[in-house]
PDB file of C-alpha atoms in Angstrom:
ATOM      1  CA  UNK H 856       3.280  -2.233 -34.244  1.00 49.00           C
ATOM      2  CA  UNK H 857       2.673  -4.748 -34.196  1.00 46.00           C
ATOM      3  CA  UNK H 858       0.436  -4.718 -30.886  1.00 51.00           C
ATOM      4  CA  UNK H 859      -1.374  -2.386 -32.072  1.00 56.00           C
ATOM      5  CA  UNK H 860      -1.879  -4.269 -34.268  1.00 52.00           C
ATOM      6  CA  UNK H 861      -2.693  -7.605 -31.631  1.00 54.00           C
ATOM      7  CA  UNK H 862      -5.420  -5.317 -30.284  1.00 57.00           C
ATOM      8  CA  UNK H 863      -7.019  -4.771 -33.700  1.00 62.00           C
ATOM      9  CA  UNK H 864      -7.243  -8.396 -34.315  1.00 54.00           C
ATOM     10  CA  UNK H 865      -8.018  -9.676 -31.011  1.00 57.00           C
ATOM     11  CA  UNK H 866     -10.996  -7.109 -30.555  1.00 62.00           C
ATOM     12  CA  UNK H 867     -12.718  -7.734 -34.110  1.00 66.00           C
ATOM     13  CA  UNK H 868     -12.630 -12.068 -33.407  1.00 66.00           C
ATOM     14  CA  UNK H 869     -10.875 -13.036 -30.744  1.00 65.00           C
ATOM     15  CA  UNK H 870     -10.967 -16.717 -31.148  1.00 68.00           C
ATOM     16  CA  UNK H 871      -8.495 -15.858 -33.972  1.00 66.00           C
ATOM     17  CA  UNK H 872      -5.993 -14.445 -31.191  1.00 66.00           C
ATOM     18  CA  UNK H 873      -2.512 -13.932 -31.379  1.00 70.00           C
ATOM     19  CA  UNK H 874      -1.916 -12.965 -34.880  1.00 68.00           C
ATOM     20  CA  UNK H 875       0.940 -14.863 -36.472  1.00 73.00           C
ATOM     21  CA  UNK H 876       2.831 -12.014 -36.018  1.00 75.00           C
ATOM     22  CA  UNK H 877       2.319 -12.130 -32.151  1.00 72.00           C
ATOM     23  CA  UNK H 878       3.090 -15.716 -32.234  1.00 76.00           C
ATOM     24  CA  UNK H 879       6.228 -15.933 -34.294  1.00 79.00           C
ATOM     25  CA  UNK H 880       7.289 -13.281 -31.460  1.00 78.00           C
ATOM     26  CA  UNK H 881       6.257 -15.053 -28.232  1.00 77.00           C
ATOM     27  CA  UNK H 882       8.892 -18.118 -29.804  1.00 83.00           C
ATOM     28  CA  UNK H 883      11.444 -15.860 -29.693  1.00 86.00           C
ATOM     29  CA  UNK H 884      13.096 -17.556 -26.767  1.00 84.00           C
ATOM     30  CA  UNK H 885      14.222 -13.617 -25.369  1.00 89.00           C
ATOM     31  CA  UNK H 886      10.068 -12.740 -25.913  1.00 83.00           C
ATOM     32  CA  UNK H 887       9.262 -16.235 -24.257  1.00 85.00           C
ATOM     33  CA  UNK H 888      12.454 -15.369 -21.052  1.00 91.00           C
ATOM     34  CA  UNK H 889      10.177 -11.808 -20.889  1.00 89.00           C
ATOM     35  CA  UNK H 890       6.980 -13.193 -21.367  1.00 87.00           C
ATOM     36  CA  UNK H 891       7.528 -15.700 -17.625  1.00 89.00           C
ATOM     37  CA  UNK H 892       9.120 -13.365 -15.880  1.00 93.00           C
ATOM     38  CA  UNK H 893       5.758 -11.031 -16.422  1.00 91.00           C
ATOM     39  CA  UNK H 894       3.952 -14.244 -15.613  1.00 91.00           C
ATOM     40  CA  UNK H 895       5.659 -14.629 -12.154  1.00 94.00           C
ATOM     41  CA  UNK H 896       5.385 -11.112 -11.566  1.00 94.00           C
ATOM     42  CA  UNK H 897       2.159 -10.690 -12.509  1.00 94.00           C
ATOM     43  CA  UNK H 898       1.127 -13.564 -10.391  1.00 94.00           C
ATOM     44  CA  UNK H 899       2.921 -12.688  -7.357  1.00 94.00           C
ATOM     45  CA  UNK H 900       0.389  -9.667  -7.159  1.00 94.00           C
ATOM     46  CA  UNK H 901      -2.589 -11.230  -9.166  1.00 96.00           C
ATOM     47  CA  UNK H 902      -4.921 -11.300  -5.666  1.00 97.00           C
ATOM     48  CA  UNK H 903      -5.960  -7.530  -6.910  1.00 97.00           C
ATOM     49  CA  UNK H 904      -7.312  -8.734  -9.945  1.00 98.00           C
ATOM     50  CA  UNK H 905      -9.464 -11.644  -8.191  1.00 98.00           C
ATOM     51  CA  UNK H 906     -12.980 -11.629  -7.331  1.00 98.00           C
ATOM     52  CA  UNK H 907     -12.855  -8.819  -3.989  1.00 98.00           C
ATOM     53  CA  UNK H 908     -13.476 -11.749  -1.142  1.00 98.00           C
ATOM     54  CA  UNK H 909     -11.206 -13.484  -2.997  1.00 98.00           C
ATOM     55  CA  UNK H 910      -8.546  -9.983  -2.393  1.00 98.00           C
ATOM     56  CA  UNK H 911      -9.772  -8.988   0.927  1.00 98.00           C
ATOM     57  CA  UNK H 912      -8.684 -12.266   2.173  1.00 98.00           C
ATOM     58  CA  UNK H 913      -5.343 -12.115   0.428  1.00 97.00           C
ATOM     59  CA  UNK H 914      -4.815  -8.133   1.133  1.00 98.00           C
ATOM     60  CA  UNK H 915      -5.702  -8.919   4.787  1.00 98.00           C
ATOM     61  CA  UNK H 916      -2.980 -11.559   5.063  1.00 98.00           C
ATOM     62  CA  UNK H 917      -0.153 -10.177   3.453  1.00 97.00           C
ATOM     63  CA  UNK H 918      -1.162  -6.683   5.816  1.00 98.00           C
ATOM     64  CA  UNK H 919      -0.985  -9.051   8.797  1.00 98.00           C
ATOM     65  CA  UNK H 920       2.718  -9.955   8.028  1.00 98.00           C
ATOM     66  CA  UNK H 921       3.832  -6.777   7.496  1.00 98.00           C
ATOM     67  CA  UNK H 922       2.079  -6.120  10.983  1.00 98.00           C
ATOM     68  CA  UNK H 923       4.035  -8.818  12.787  1.00 98.00           C
ATOM     69  CA  UNK H 924       7.520  -7.555  10.492  1.00 98.00           C
ATOM     70  CA  UNK H 925       6.424  -4.595  12.670  1.00 98.00           C
ATOM     71  CA  UNK H 926       5.877  -5.712  15.378  1.00 98.00           C
ATOM     72  CA  UNK H 927       9.145  -7.299  15.407  1.00 98.00           C
ATOM     73  CA  UNK H 928      11.178  -4.073  14.782  1.00 97.00           C
ATOM     74  CA  UNK H 929       8.836  -2.233  17.843  1.00 97.00           C
ATOM     75  CA  UNK H 930       9.952  -4.852  20.318  1.00 97.00           C
ATOM     76  CA  UNK H 931      13.545  -4.569  19.410  1.00 98.00           C
ATOM     77  CA  UNK H 932      13.592  -1.129  19.483  1.00 97.00           C
ATOM     78  CA  UNK H 933      14.121   0.188  16.011  1.00 97.00           C
ATOM     79  CA  UNK H 934      12.734   2.481  13.327  1.00 97.00           C
ATOM     80  CA  UNK H 935       8.770   1.296  12.769  1.00 97.00           C
ATOM     81  CA  UNK H 936       8.642   1.346   8.683  1.00 96.00           C
ATOM     82  CA  UNK H 937       5.471   2.434   8.014  1.00 93.00           C
ATOM     83  CA  UNK H 938       3.617   0.236   5.677  1.00 94.00           C
ATOM     84  CA  UNK H 939       4.332  -2.398   8.618  1.00 97.00           C
ATOM     85  CA  UNK H 940       2.715  -0.120  11.578  1.00 97.00           C
ATOM     86  CA  UNK H 941      -0.406  -2.139  12.166  1.00 96.00           C
ATOM     87  CA  UNK H 942      -1.327   1.457  14.879  1.00 95.00           C
ATOM     88  CA  UNK H 943      -0.935   3.302  12.181  1.00 96.00           C
ATOM     89  CA  UNK H 944      -1.933   1.735   8.634  1.00 97.00           C
ATOM     90  CA  UNK H 945      -4.959   1.858   6.796  1.00 97.00           C
ATOM     91  CA  UNK H 946      -5.196  -1.164   5.830  1.00 97.00           C
ATOM     92  CA  UNK H 947      -8.824  -0.034   2.733  1.00 97.00           C
ATOM     93  CA  UNK H 948      -6.078   2.763   2.010  1.00 98.00           C
ATOM     94  CA  UNK H 949      -2.974   0.403   2.368  1.00 97.00           C
ATOM     95  CA  UNK H 950      -4.671  -1.977  -0.874  1.00 98.00           C
ATOM     96  CA  UNK H 951      -5.776   1.802  -3.082  1.00 98.00           C
ATOM     97  CA  UNK H 952      -2.219   2.887  -3.595  1.00 97.00           C
ATOM     98  CA  UNK H 953      -0.746  -0.986  -3.694  1.00 97.00           C
ATOM     99  CA  UNK H 954      -3.264  -1.309  -6.633  1.00 98.00           C
ATOM    100  CA  UNK H 955      -2.922   2.428  -7.921  1.00 98.00           C
ATOM    101  CA  UNK H 956       0.889   2.067  -7.498  1.00 97.00           C
ATOM    102  CA  UNK H 957       2.236  -0.968  -8.028  1.00 96.00           C
ATOM    103  CA  UNK H 958      -0.251  -3.355  -9.469  1.00 97.00           C
ATOM    104  CA  UNK H 959      -2.110  -1.123 -11.748  1.00 97.00           C
ATOM    105  CA  UNK H 960       1.069   0.349 -13.844  1.00 97.00           C
ATOM    106  CA  UNK H 961       1.893  -3.815 -15.191  1.00 96.00           C
ATOM    107  CA  UNK H 962      -1.905  -4.775 -15.749  1.00 96.00           C
ATOM    108  CA  UNK H 963      -2.730  -2.159 -18.179  1.00 95.00           C
ATOM    109  CA  UNK H 964       1.133  -2.941 -20.000  1.00 91.00           C
ATOM    110  CA  UNK H 965       0.077  -6.338 -19.974  1.00 91.00           C
ATOM    111  CA  UNK H 966      -3.817  -5.609 -21.481  1.00 91.00           C
ATOM    112  CA  UNK H 967      -1.562  -4.271 -24.033  1.00 85.00           C
ATOM    113  CA  UNK H 968       0.371  -6.846 -25.530  1.00 81.00           C
ATOM    114  CA  UNK H 969      -2.098  -9.514 -24.029  1.00 84.00           C
ATOM    115  CA  UNK H 970      -5.700  -8.414 -24.771  1.00 84.00           C
ATOM    116  CA  UNK H 971      -6.900 -11.423 -22.641  1.00 85.00           C
ATOM    117  CA  UNK H 972      -6.185 -10.333 -19.724  1.00 91.00           C
ATOM    118  CA  UNK H 973      -9.172  -7.301 -19.983  1.00 93.00           C
ATOM    119  CA  UNK H 974     -10.937  -8.437 -17.838  1.00 94.00           C
ATOM    120  CA  UNK H 975      -8.387  -9.053 -14.430  1.00 96.00           C
ATOM    121  CA  UNK H 976      -7.643  -5.114 -15.665  1.00 97.00           C
ATOM    122  CA  UNK H 977     -11.356  -4.944 -15.169  1.00 97.00           C
ATOM    123  CA  UNK H 978     -11.388  -6.922 -11.994  1.00 98.00           C
ATOM    124  CA  UNK H 979      -8.779  -4.445 -11.021  1.00 98.00           C
ATOM    125  CA  UNK H 980     -10.951  -1.934 -11.404  1.00 98.00           C
ATOM    126  CA  UNK H 981     -14.059  -2.425  -9.466  1.00 98.00           C
ATOM    127  CA  UNK H 982     -11.588  -4.144  -6.565  1.00 98.00           C
ATOM    128  CA  UNK H 983     -10.257  -0.155  -6.180  1.00 98.00           C
ATOM    129  CA  UNK H 984     -13.550   1.000  -6.375  1.00 98.00           C
ATOM    130  CA  UNK H 985     -15.009  -1.204  -3.477  1.00 98.00           C
ATOM    131  CA  UNK H 986     -11.698  -0.615  -1.778  1.00 98.00           C
ATOM    132  CA  UNK H 987     -11.960   3.652  -2.083  1.00 98.00           C
ATOM    133  CA  UNK H 988     -16.179   2.469  -1.116  1.00 98.00           C
ATOM    134  CA  UNK H 989     -14.664   0.435   1.988  1.00 98.00           C
ATOM    135  CA  UNK H 990     -12.887   3.150   2.859  1.00 98.00           C
ATOM    136  CA  UNK H 991     -14.918   5.499   3.022  1.00 98.00           C
ATOM    137  CA  UNK H 992     -17.820   4.526   5.406  1.00 97.00           C
ATOM    138  CA  UNK H 993     -15.344   2.575   7.728  1.00 97.00           C
ATOM    139  CA  UNK H 994     -12.225   5.199   8.255  1.00 97.00           C
ATOM    140  CA  UNK H 995     -12.266   5.887  11.618  1.00 95.00           C
ATOM    141  CA  UNK H 996     -12.159   9.246  12.747  1.00 95.00           C
ATOM    142  CA  UNK H 997     -13.820   9.707   8.931  1.00 96.00           C
ATOM    143  CA  UNK H 998     -11.885  11.452   6.109  1.00 97.00           C
ATOM    144  CA  UNK H 999     -12.143  15.048   5.423  1.00 97.00           C
ATOM    145  CA  UNK H1000     -13.845  16.265   2.541  1.00 98.00           C
ATOM    146  CA  UNK H1001     -10.520  17.858   0.900  1.00 98.00           C
ATOM    147  CA  UNK H1002      -9.032  13.825   1.852  1.00 98.00           C
ATOM    148  CA  UNK H1003     -12.711  12.004   0.414  1.00 98.00           C
ATOM    149  CA  UNK H1004     -12.258  14.403  -2.726  1.00 98.00           C
ATOM    150  CA  UNK H1005      -8.887  13.750  -3.313  1.00 98.00           C
ATOM    151  CA  UNK H1006      -8.576  10.097  -2.923  1.00 98.00           C
ATOM    152  CA  UNK H1007     -11.736  10.567  -5.560  1.00 98.00           C
ATOM    153  CA  UNK H1008      -9.492  11.772  -8.108  1.00 98.00           C
ATOM    154  CA  UNK H1009      -7.153   8.706  -8.194  1.00 98.00           C
ATOM    155  CA  UNK H1010      -9.772   6.600  -8.401  1.00 98.00           C
ATOM    156  CA  UNK H1011     -11.784   8.435 -11.300  1.00 98.00           C
ATOM    157  CA  UNK H1012      -7.959   8.764 -12.711  1.00 98.00           C
ATOM    158  CA  UNK H1013      -6.882   5.105 -12.872  1.00 98.00           C
ATOM    159  CA  UNK H1014     -10.229   4.113 -14.265  1.00 97.00           C
ATOM    160  CA  UNK H1015      -9.300   6.412 -17.215  1.00 97.00           C
ATOM    161  CA  UNK H1016      -6.216   4.582 -17.872  1.00 96.00           C
ATOM    162  CA  UNK H1017      -8.234   1.424 -17.811  1.00 96.00           C
ATOM    163  CA  UNK H1018      -9.911   2.659 -20.139  1.00 94.00           C
ATOM    164  CA  UNK H1019      -6.991   4.063 -22.616  1.00 92.00           C
ATOM    165  CA  UNK H1020      -5.340   0.656 -22.072  1.00 90.00           C
ATOM    166  CA  UNK H1021      -8.501  -1.267 -23.815  1.00 85.00           C
ATOM    167  CA  UNK H1022      -8.602   1.323 -26.472  1.00 83.00           C
TER     168      UNK H1022
END
């Protein structure tokens, strides 16, 4: 109830956000600990919420770290974990999955608690669409019509979740 009121209040007058009730809630020691943990976790995956130029640089760096791990696994004769195999991972597709399954659930929850973070969620959705577009143009061999349709549905579904989160 408090969260709905805060969201509504924020939408009416952002300058007056947060409400006193929300401030009181955020001052509680347990709430503060949770908020600190939440912000730290959100910062850890924030590359998906940055302008795409920065998002891509960080994504490539993280993937390269995974690939180096996979290279080491291969050299040691160990099974190479799925996301660590530079020969099999489609970088763009991996980022769609990262946003869809790891980043967006947390971001959509945060938007409900902290409405001023909505612009970050919006940037994340824009990045998701950009990854999708690049996947369509750069994937070799080109994805099948079924694969194209399936990923478009996933992207659209996530965009609808975003709109539900900000209502």
